[in-house]
PDB file of C-alpha atoms in Angstrom:
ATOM      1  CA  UNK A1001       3.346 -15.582 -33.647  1.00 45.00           C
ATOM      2  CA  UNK A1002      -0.352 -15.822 -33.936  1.00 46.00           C
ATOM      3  CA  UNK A1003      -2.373 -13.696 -31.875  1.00 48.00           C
ATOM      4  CA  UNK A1004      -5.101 -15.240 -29.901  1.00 50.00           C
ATOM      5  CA  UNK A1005      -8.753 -14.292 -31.219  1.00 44.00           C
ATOM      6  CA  UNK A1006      -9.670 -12.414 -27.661  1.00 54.00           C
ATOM      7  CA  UNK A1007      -6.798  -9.830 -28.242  1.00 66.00           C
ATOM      8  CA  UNK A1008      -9.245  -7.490 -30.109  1.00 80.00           C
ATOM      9  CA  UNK A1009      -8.116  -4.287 -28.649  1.00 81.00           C
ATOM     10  CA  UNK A1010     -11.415  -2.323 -29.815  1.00 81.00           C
ATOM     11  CA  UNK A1011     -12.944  -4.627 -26.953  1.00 88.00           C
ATOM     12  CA  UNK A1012      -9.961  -3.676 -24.409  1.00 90.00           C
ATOM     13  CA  UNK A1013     -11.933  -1.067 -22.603  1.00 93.00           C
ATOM     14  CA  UNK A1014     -14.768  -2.417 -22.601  1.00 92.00           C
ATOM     15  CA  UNK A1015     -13.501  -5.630 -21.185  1.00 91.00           C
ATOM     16  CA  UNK A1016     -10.208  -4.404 -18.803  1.00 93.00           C
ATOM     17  CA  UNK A1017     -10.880  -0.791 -18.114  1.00 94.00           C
ATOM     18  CA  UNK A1018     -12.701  -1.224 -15.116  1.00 93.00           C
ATOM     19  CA  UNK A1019     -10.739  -4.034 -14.088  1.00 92.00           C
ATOM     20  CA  UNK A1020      -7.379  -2.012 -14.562  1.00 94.00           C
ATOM     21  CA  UNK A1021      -8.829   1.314 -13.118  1.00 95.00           C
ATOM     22  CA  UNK A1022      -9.706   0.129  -9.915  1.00 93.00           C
ATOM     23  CA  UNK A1023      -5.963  -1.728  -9.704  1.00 94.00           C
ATOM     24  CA  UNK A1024      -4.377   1.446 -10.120  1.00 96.00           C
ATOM     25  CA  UNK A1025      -6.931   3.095  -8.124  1.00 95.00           C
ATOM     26  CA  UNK A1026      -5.756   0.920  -4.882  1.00 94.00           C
ATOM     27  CA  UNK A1027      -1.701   2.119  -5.709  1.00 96.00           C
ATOM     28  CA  UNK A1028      -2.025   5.584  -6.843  1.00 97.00           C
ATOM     29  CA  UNK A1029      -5.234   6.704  -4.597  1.00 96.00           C
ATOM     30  CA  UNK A1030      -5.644   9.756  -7.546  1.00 96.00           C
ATOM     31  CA  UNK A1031      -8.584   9.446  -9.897  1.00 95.00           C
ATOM     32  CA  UNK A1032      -6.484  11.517 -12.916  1.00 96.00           C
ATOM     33  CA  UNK A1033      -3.050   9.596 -12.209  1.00 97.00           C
ATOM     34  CA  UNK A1034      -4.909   6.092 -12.367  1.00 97.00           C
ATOM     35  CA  UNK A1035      -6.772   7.216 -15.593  1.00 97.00           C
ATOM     36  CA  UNK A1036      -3.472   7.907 -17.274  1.00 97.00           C
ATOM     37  CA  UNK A1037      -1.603   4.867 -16.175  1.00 97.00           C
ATOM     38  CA  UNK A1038      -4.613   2.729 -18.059  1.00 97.00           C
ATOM     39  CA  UNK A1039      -4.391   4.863 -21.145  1.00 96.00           C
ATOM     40  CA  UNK A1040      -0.465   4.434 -21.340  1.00 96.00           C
ATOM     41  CA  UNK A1041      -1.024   0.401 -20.267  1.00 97.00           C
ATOM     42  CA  UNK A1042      -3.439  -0.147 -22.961  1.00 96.00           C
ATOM     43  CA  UNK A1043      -1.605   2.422 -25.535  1.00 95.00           C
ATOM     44  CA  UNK A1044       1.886   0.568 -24.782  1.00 94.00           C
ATOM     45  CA  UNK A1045       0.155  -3.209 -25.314  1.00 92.00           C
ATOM     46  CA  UNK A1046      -0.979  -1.901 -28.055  1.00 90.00           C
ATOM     47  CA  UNK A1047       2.251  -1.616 -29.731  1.00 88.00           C
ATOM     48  CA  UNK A1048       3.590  -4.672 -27.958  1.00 84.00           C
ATOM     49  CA  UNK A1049       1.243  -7.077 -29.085  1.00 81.00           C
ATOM     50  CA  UNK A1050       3.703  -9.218 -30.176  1.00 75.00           C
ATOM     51  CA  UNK A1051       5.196  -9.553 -26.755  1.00 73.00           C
ATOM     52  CA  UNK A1052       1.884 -11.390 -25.133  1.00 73.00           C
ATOM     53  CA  UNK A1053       2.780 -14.863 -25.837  1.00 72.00           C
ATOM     54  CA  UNK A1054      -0.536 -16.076 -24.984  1.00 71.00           C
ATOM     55  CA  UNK A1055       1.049 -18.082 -22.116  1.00 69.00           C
ATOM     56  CA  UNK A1056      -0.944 -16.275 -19.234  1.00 75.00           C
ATOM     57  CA  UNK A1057      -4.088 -14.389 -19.691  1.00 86.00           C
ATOM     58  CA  UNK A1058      -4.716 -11.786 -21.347  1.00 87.00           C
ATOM     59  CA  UNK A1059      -5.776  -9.588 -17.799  1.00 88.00           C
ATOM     60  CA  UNK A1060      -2.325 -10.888 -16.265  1.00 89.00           C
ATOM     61  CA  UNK A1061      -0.435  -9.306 -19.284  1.00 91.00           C
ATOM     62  CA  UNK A1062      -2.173  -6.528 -19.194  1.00 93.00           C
ATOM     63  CA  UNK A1063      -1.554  -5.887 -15.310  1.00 94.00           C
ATOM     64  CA  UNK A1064       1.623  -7.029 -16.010  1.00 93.00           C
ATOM     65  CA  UNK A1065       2.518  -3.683 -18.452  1.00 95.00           C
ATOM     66  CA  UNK A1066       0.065  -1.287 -15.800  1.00 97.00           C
ATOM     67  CA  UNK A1067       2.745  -2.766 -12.849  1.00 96.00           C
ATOM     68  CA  UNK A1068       5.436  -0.916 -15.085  1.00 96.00           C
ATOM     69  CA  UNK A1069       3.562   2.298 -15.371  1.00 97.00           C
ATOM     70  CA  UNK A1070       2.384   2.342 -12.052  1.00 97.00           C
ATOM     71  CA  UNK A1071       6.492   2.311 -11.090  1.00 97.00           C
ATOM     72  CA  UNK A1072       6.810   4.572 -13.032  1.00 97.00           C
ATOM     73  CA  UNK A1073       4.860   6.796 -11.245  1.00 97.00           C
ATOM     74  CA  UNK A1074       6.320   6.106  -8.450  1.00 97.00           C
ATOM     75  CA  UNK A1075       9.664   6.616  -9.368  1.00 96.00           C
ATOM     76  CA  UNK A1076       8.594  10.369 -10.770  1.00 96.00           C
ATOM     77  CA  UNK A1077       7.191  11.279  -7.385  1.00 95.00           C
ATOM     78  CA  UNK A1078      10.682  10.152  -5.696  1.00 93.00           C
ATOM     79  CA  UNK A1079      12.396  12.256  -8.318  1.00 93.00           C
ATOM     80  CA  UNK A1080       9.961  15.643  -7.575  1.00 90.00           C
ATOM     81  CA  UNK A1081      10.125  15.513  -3.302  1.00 84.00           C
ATOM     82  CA  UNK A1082      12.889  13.191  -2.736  1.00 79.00           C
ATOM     83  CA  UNK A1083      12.391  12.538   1.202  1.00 75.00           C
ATOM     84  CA  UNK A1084      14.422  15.241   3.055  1.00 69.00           C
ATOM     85  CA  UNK A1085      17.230  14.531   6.150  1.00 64.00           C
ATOM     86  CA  UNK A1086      15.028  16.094   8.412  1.00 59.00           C
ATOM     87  CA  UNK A1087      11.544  14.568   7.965  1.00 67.00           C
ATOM     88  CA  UNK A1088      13.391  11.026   8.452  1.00 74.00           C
ATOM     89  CA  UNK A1089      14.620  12.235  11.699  1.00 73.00           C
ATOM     90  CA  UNK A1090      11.913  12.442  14.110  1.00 78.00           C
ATOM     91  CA  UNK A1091       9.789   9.639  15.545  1.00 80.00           C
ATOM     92  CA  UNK A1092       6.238   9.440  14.065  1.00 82.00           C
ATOM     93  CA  UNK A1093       5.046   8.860  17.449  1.00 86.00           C
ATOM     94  CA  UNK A1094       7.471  11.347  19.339  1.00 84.00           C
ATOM     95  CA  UNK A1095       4.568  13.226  20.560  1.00 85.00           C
ATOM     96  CA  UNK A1096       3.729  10.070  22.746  1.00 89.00           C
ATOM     97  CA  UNK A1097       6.185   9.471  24.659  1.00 92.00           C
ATOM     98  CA  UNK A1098       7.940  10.975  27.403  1.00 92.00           C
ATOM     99  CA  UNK A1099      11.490  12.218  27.815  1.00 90.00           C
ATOM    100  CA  UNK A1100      13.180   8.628  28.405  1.00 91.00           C
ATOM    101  CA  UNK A1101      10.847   6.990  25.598  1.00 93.00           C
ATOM    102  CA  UNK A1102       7.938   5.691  27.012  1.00 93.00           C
ATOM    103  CA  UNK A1103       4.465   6.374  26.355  1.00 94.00           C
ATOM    104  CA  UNK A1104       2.814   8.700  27.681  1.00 92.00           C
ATOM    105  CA  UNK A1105      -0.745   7.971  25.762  1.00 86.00           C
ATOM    106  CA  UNK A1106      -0.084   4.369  24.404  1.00 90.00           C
ATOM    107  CA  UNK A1107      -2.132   2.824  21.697  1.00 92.00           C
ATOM    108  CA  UNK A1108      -5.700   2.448  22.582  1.00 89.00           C
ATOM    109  CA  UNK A1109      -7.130  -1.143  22.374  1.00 84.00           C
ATOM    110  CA  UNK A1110      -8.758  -2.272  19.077  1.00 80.00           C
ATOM    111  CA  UNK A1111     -10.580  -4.861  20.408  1.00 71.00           C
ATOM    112  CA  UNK A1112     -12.422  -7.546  18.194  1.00 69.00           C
ATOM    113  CA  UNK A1113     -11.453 -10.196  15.639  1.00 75.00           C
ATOM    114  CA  UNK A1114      -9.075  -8.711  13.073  1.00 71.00           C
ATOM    115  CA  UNK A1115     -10.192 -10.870  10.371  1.00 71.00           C
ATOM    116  CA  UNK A1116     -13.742  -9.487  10.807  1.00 81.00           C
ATOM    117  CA  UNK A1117     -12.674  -6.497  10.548  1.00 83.00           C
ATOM    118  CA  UNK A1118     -10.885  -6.487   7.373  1.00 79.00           C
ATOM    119  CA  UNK A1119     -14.292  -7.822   5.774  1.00 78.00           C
ATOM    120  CA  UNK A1120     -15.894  -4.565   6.507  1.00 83.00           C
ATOM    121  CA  UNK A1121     -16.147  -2.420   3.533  1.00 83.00           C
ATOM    122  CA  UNK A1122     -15.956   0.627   6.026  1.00 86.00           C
ATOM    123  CA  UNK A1123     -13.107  -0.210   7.910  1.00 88.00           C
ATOM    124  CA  UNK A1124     -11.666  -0.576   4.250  1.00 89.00           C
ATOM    125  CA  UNK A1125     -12.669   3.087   3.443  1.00 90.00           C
ATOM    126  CA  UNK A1126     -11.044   4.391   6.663  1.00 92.00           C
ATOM    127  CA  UNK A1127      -7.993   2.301   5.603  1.00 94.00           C
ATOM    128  CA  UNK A1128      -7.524   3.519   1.644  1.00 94.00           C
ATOM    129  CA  UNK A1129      -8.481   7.570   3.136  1.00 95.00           C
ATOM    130  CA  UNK A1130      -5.653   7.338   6.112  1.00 97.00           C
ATOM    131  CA  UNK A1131      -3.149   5.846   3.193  1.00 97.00           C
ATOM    132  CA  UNK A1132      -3.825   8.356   0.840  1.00 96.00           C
ATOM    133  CA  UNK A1133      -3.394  11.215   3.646  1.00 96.00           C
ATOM    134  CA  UNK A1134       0.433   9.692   3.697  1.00 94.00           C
ATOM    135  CA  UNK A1135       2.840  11.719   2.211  1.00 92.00           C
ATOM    136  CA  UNK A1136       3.356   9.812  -1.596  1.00 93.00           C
ATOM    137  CA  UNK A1137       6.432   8.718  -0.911  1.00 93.00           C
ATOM    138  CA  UNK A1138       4.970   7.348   2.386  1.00 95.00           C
ATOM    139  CA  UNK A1139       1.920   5.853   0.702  1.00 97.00           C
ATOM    140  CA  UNK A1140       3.868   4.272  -1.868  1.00 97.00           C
ATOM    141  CA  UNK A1141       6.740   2.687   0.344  1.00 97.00           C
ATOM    142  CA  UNK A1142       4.052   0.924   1.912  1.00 98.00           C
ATOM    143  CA  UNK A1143       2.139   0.384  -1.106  1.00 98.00           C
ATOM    144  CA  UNK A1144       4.921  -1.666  -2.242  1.00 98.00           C
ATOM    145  CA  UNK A1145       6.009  -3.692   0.587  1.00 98.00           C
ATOM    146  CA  UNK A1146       2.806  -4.466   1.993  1.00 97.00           C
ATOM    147  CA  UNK A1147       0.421  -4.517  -0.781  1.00 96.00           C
ATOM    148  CA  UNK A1148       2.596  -5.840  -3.472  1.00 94.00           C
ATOM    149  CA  UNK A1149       5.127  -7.614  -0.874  1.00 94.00           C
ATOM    150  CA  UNK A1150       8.088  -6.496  -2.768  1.00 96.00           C
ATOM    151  CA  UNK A1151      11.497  -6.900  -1.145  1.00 96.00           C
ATOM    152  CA  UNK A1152      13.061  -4.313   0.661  1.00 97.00           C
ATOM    153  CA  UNK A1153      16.009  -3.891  -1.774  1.00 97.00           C
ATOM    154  CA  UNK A1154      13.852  -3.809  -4.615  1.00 97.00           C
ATOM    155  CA  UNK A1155      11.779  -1.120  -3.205  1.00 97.00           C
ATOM    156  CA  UNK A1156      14.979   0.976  -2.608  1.00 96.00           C
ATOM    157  CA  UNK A1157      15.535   1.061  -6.657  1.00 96.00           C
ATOM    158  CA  UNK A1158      11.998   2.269  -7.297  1.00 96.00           C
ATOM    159  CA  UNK A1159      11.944   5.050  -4.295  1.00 95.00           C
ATOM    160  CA  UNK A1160      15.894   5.307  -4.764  1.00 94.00           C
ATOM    161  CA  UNK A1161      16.548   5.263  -1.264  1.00 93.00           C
ATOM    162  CA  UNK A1162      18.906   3.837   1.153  1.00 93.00           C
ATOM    163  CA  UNK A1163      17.550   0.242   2.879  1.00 95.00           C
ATOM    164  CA  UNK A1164      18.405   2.283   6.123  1.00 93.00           C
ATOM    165  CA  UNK A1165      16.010   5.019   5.577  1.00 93.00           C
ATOM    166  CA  UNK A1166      13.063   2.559   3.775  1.00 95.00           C
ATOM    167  CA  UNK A1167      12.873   1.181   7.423  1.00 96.00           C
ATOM    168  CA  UNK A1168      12.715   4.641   8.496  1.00 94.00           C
ATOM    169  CA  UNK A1169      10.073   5.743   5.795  1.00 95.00           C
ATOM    170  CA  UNK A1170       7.953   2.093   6.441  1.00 97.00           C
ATOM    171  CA  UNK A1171       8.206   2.895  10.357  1.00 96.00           C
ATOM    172  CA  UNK A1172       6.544   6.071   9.631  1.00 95.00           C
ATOM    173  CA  UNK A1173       3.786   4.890   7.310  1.00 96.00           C
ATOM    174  CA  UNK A1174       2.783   2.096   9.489  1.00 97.00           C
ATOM    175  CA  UNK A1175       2.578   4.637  12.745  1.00 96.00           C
ATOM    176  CA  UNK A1176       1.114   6.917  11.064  1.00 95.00           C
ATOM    177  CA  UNK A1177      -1.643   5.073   9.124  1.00 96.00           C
ATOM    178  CA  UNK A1178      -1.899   3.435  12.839  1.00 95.00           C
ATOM    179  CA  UNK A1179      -3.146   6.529  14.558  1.00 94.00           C
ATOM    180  CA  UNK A1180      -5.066   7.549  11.650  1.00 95.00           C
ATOM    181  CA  UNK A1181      -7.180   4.388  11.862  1.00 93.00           C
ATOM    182  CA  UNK A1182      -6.936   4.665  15.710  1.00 91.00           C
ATOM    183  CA  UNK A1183      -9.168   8.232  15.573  1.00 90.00           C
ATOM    184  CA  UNK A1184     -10.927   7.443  12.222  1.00 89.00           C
ATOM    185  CA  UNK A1185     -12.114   3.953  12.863  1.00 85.00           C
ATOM    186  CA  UNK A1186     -11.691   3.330  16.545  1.00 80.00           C
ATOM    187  CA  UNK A1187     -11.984   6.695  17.558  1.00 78.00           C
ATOM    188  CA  UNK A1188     -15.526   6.386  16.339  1.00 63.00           C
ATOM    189  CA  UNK A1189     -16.368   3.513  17.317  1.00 58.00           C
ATOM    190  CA  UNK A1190     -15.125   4.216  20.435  1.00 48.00           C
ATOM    191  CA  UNK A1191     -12.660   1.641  21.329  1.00 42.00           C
ATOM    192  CA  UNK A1192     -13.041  -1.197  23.827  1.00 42.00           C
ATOM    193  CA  UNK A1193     -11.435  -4.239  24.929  1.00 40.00           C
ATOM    194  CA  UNK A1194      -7.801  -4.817  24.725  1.00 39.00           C
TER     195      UNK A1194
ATOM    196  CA  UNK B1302      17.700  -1.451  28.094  1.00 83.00           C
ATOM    197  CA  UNK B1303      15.229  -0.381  25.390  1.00 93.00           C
ATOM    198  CA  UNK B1304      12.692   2.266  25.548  1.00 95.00           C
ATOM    199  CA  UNK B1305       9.117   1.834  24.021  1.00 96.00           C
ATOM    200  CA  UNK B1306      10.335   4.218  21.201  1.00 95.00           C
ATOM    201  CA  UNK B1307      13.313   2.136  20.263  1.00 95.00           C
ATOM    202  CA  UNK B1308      10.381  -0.821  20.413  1.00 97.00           C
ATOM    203  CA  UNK B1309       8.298   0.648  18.123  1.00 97.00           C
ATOM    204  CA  UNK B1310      10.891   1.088  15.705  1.00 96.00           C
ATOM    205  CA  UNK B1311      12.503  -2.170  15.517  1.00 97.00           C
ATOM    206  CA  UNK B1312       8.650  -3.854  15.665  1.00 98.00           C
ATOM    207  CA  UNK B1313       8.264  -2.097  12.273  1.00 98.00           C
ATOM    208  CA  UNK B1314      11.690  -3.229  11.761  1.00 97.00           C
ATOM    209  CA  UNK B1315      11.528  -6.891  11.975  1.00 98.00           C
ATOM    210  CA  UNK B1316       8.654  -6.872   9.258  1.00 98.00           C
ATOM    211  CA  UNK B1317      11.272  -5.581   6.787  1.00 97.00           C
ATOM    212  CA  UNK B1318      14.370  -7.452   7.951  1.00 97.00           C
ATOM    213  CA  UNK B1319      15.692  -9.929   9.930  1.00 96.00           C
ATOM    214  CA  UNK B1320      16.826  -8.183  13.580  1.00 97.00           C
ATOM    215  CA  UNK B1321      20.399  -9.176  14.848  1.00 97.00           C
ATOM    216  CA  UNK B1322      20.063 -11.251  17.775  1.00 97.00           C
ATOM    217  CA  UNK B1323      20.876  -9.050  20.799  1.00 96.00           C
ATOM    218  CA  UNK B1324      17.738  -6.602  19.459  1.00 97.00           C
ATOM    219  CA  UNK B1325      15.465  -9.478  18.632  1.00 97.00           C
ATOM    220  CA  UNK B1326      15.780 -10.880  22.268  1.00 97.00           C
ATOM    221  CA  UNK B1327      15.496  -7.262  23.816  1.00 97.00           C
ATOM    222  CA  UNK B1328      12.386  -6.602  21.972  1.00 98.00           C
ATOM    223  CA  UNK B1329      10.985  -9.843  23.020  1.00 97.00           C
ATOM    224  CA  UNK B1330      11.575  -9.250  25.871  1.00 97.00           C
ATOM    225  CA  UNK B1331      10.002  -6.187  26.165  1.00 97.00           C
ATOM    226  CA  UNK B1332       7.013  -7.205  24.428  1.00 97.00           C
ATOM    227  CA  UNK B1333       6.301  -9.636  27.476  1.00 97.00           C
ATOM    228  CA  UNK B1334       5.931  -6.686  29.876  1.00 96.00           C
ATOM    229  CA  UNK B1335       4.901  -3.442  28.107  1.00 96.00           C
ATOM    230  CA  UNK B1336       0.737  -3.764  26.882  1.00 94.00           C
ATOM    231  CA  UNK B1337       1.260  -0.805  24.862  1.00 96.00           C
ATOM    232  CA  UNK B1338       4.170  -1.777  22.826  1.00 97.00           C
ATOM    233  CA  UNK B1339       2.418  -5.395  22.198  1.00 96.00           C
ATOM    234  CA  UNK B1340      -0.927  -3.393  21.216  1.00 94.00           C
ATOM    235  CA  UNK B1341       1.278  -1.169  18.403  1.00 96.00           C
ATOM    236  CA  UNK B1342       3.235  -4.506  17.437  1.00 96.00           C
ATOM    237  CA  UNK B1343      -0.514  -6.162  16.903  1.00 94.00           C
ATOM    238  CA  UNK B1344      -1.937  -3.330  15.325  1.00 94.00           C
ATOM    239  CA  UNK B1345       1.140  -3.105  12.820  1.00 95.00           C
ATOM    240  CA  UNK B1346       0.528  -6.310  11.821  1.00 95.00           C
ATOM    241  CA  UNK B1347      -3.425  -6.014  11.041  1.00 93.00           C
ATOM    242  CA  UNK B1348      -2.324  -3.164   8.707  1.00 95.00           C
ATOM    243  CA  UNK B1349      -0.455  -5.782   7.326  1.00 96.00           C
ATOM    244  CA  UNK B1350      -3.072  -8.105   6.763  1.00 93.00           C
ATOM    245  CA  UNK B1351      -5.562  -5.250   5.644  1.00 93.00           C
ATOM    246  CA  UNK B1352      -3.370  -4.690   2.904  1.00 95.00           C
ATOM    247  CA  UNK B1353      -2.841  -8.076   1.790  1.00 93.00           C
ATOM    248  CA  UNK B1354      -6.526  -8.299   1.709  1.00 90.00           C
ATOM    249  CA  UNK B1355      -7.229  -5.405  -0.349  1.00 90.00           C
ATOM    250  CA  UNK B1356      -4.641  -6.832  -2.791  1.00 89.00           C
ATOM    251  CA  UNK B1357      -6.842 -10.189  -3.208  1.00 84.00           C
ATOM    252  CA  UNK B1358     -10.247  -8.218  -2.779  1.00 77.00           C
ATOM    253  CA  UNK B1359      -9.213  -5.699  -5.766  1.00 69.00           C
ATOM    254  CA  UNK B1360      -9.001  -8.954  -7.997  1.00 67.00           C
ATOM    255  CA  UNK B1361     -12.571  -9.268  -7.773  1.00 66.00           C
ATOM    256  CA  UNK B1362     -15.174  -6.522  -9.255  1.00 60.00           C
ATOM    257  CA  UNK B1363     -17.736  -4.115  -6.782  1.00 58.00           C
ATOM    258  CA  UNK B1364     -16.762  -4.264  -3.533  1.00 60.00           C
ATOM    259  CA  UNK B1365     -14.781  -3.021  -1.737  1.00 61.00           C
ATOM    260  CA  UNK B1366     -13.784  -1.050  -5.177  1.00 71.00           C
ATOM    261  CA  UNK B1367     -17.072   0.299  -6.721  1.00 75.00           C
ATOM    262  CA  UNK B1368     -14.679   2.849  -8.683  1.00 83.00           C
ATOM    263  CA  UNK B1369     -15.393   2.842 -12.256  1.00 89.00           C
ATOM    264  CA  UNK B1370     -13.821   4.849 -15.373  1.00 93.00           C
ATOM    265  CA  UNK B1371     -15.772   7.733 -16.136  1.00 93.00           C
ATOM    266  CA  UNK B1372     -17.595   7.419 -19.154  1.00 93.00           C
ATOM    267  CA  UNK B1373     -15.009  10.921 -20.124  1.00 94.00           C
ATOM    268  CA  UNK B1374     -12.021   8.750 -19.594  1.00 94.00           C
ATOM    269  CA  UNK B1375     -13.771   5.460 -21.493  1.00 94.00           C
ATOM    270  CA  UNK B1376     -14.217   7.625 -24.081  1.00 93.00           C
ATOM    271  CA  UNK B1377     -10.529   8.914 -24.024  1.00 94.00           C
ATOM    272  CA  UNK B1378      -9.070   6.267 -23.872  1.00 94.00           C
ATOM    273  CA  UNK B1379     -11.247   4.409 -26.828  1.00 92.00           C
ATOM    274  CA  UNK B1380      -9.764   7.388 -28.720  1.00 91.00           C
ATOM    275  CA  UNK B1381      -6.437   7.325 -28.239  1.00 90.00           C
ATOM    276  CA  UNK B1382      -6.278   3.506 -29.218  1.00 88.00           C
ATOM    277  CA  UNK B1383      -8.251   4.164 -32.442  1.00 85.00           C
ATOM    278  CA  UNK B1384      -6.068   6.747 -33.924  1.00 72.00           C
ATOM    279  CA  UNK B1385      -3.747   5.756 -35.932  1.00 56.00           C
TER     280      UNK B1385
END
């Protein structure tokens, strides 16, 4: 199979690195981990060449073999602190509610236009610092559904978990990166409206 | 009858699954009559959307990602593929 003239991998770095860095950057939220993953995703196409068919672009194959090594990573991380009984147990939010499971200090009001808010480089800052200040099993459960909007059952092979404790594990990422925002973001900007 | 804690949970819940029907009327339900519980279901949701948009924004180069390699790991990594 002929190999298109752009697939020149002397120009890879130049060309991708950046491009591949920051994409791992956004999953693995660790400067060293993300460096590696590019290394092994331009070191495996390397000696894959022949699998790029020249069907999608070269970028897309590319992310296509970081994707692996970026589950892979994952998948090591599940392996070293595999989630324990006990820290699936308690309600993220337990502390704010009262004995028959109401709140005693609900969530404050955000107030504004979401979609504004999204747009805000800030706001964006707040959001990738609170994520990374998950647990990585935490992080990456909700890396996967909600940034990649992977299935629930295929996120259960990656993390090895049972679907009944990924709704656990998402439940506590999403409350937790909740409150996180609520003093980092809101908290600051000290929240109004409703 | 469900509390705001059993709320919460199946909120996050229904975002991963499809709730029997007996829960997803309860927590309807609920939601009609408890602020706080709608404000957490809302809020949920905008995380949501956050991270759908930093999945489309992190196509694009600069912001909201100005991080580059470091020239150390350019140079790394320029090494490793040259050797043979």
């Amino acid at each position: 199979m002929a190999i298109p003239a752009s697939s020149n991998p002397s120009e890879w770095v130049d060309r991708y690195g950046d491009y591949l860095f920051r994409y791992a950057m956004l999953r693995l939220r660790d400067r060293a981990a993300a460096e590696d993953a590019v290394q092994e995703t331009f070191l495996a196409a390397l000696s894959n060449r022949g699998t790029f068919s020249g069907d999608s672009s070269e970028a897309t194959w590319l992310v296509g073999v970081l994707k692996h090594k970026i589950a892979d990573h994952y998948r090591r991380q599940a392996r070293e602190a595999p989630l324990e009984g006990a820290d699936l147990a308690e309600h993220p939010d337990a502390g704010n509610f009262d004995g028959s499971g109401h709140w005693t200090a609900g969530p404050s009001g955000w107030g504004g236009n979401p979609a504004d808010l999204y747009r805000q480089g800030k706001f964006l800052d707040r959001f990738r610092e609170c994520l990374s200040g998950l647990s990585p099993n935490h992080a990456n459960a909700f890396t996967l559904r909600e940034i990649e909007g992977l299935d629930t059952a295929e996120i259960c092979k990656v993390l090895n978990v049972t679907e009944t404790n990924l709704w656990v594990i998402l439940h506590r990422a999403r409350s937790l990166l909740r409150r996180c925002l609520e003093t980092r973001w809101f908290g600051a900007t000290a929240g109004k409206g409703t | 009858m469900l509390s705001c804690k059993d709320v919460t949970k199946l909120v996050s819940e229904s975002m991963d699954r499809s709730l029997p029907l007996g829960k997803r009327v309860g927590v309807r339900l609920h939601l009609l009559i408890c602020r706080f519980c709608e404000r957490y279901r809302r809020q949920i949701l905008l995380l949501r959307e956050t991270a759908r948009h930093l999945a489309h924004a992190g196509e694009m180069p600069g912001e909201p990602f100005p991080e580059t390699l470091s020239p150390e790991a350019r140079e790394r990594i320029r090494r490793s593929l040259s050797a043979p």
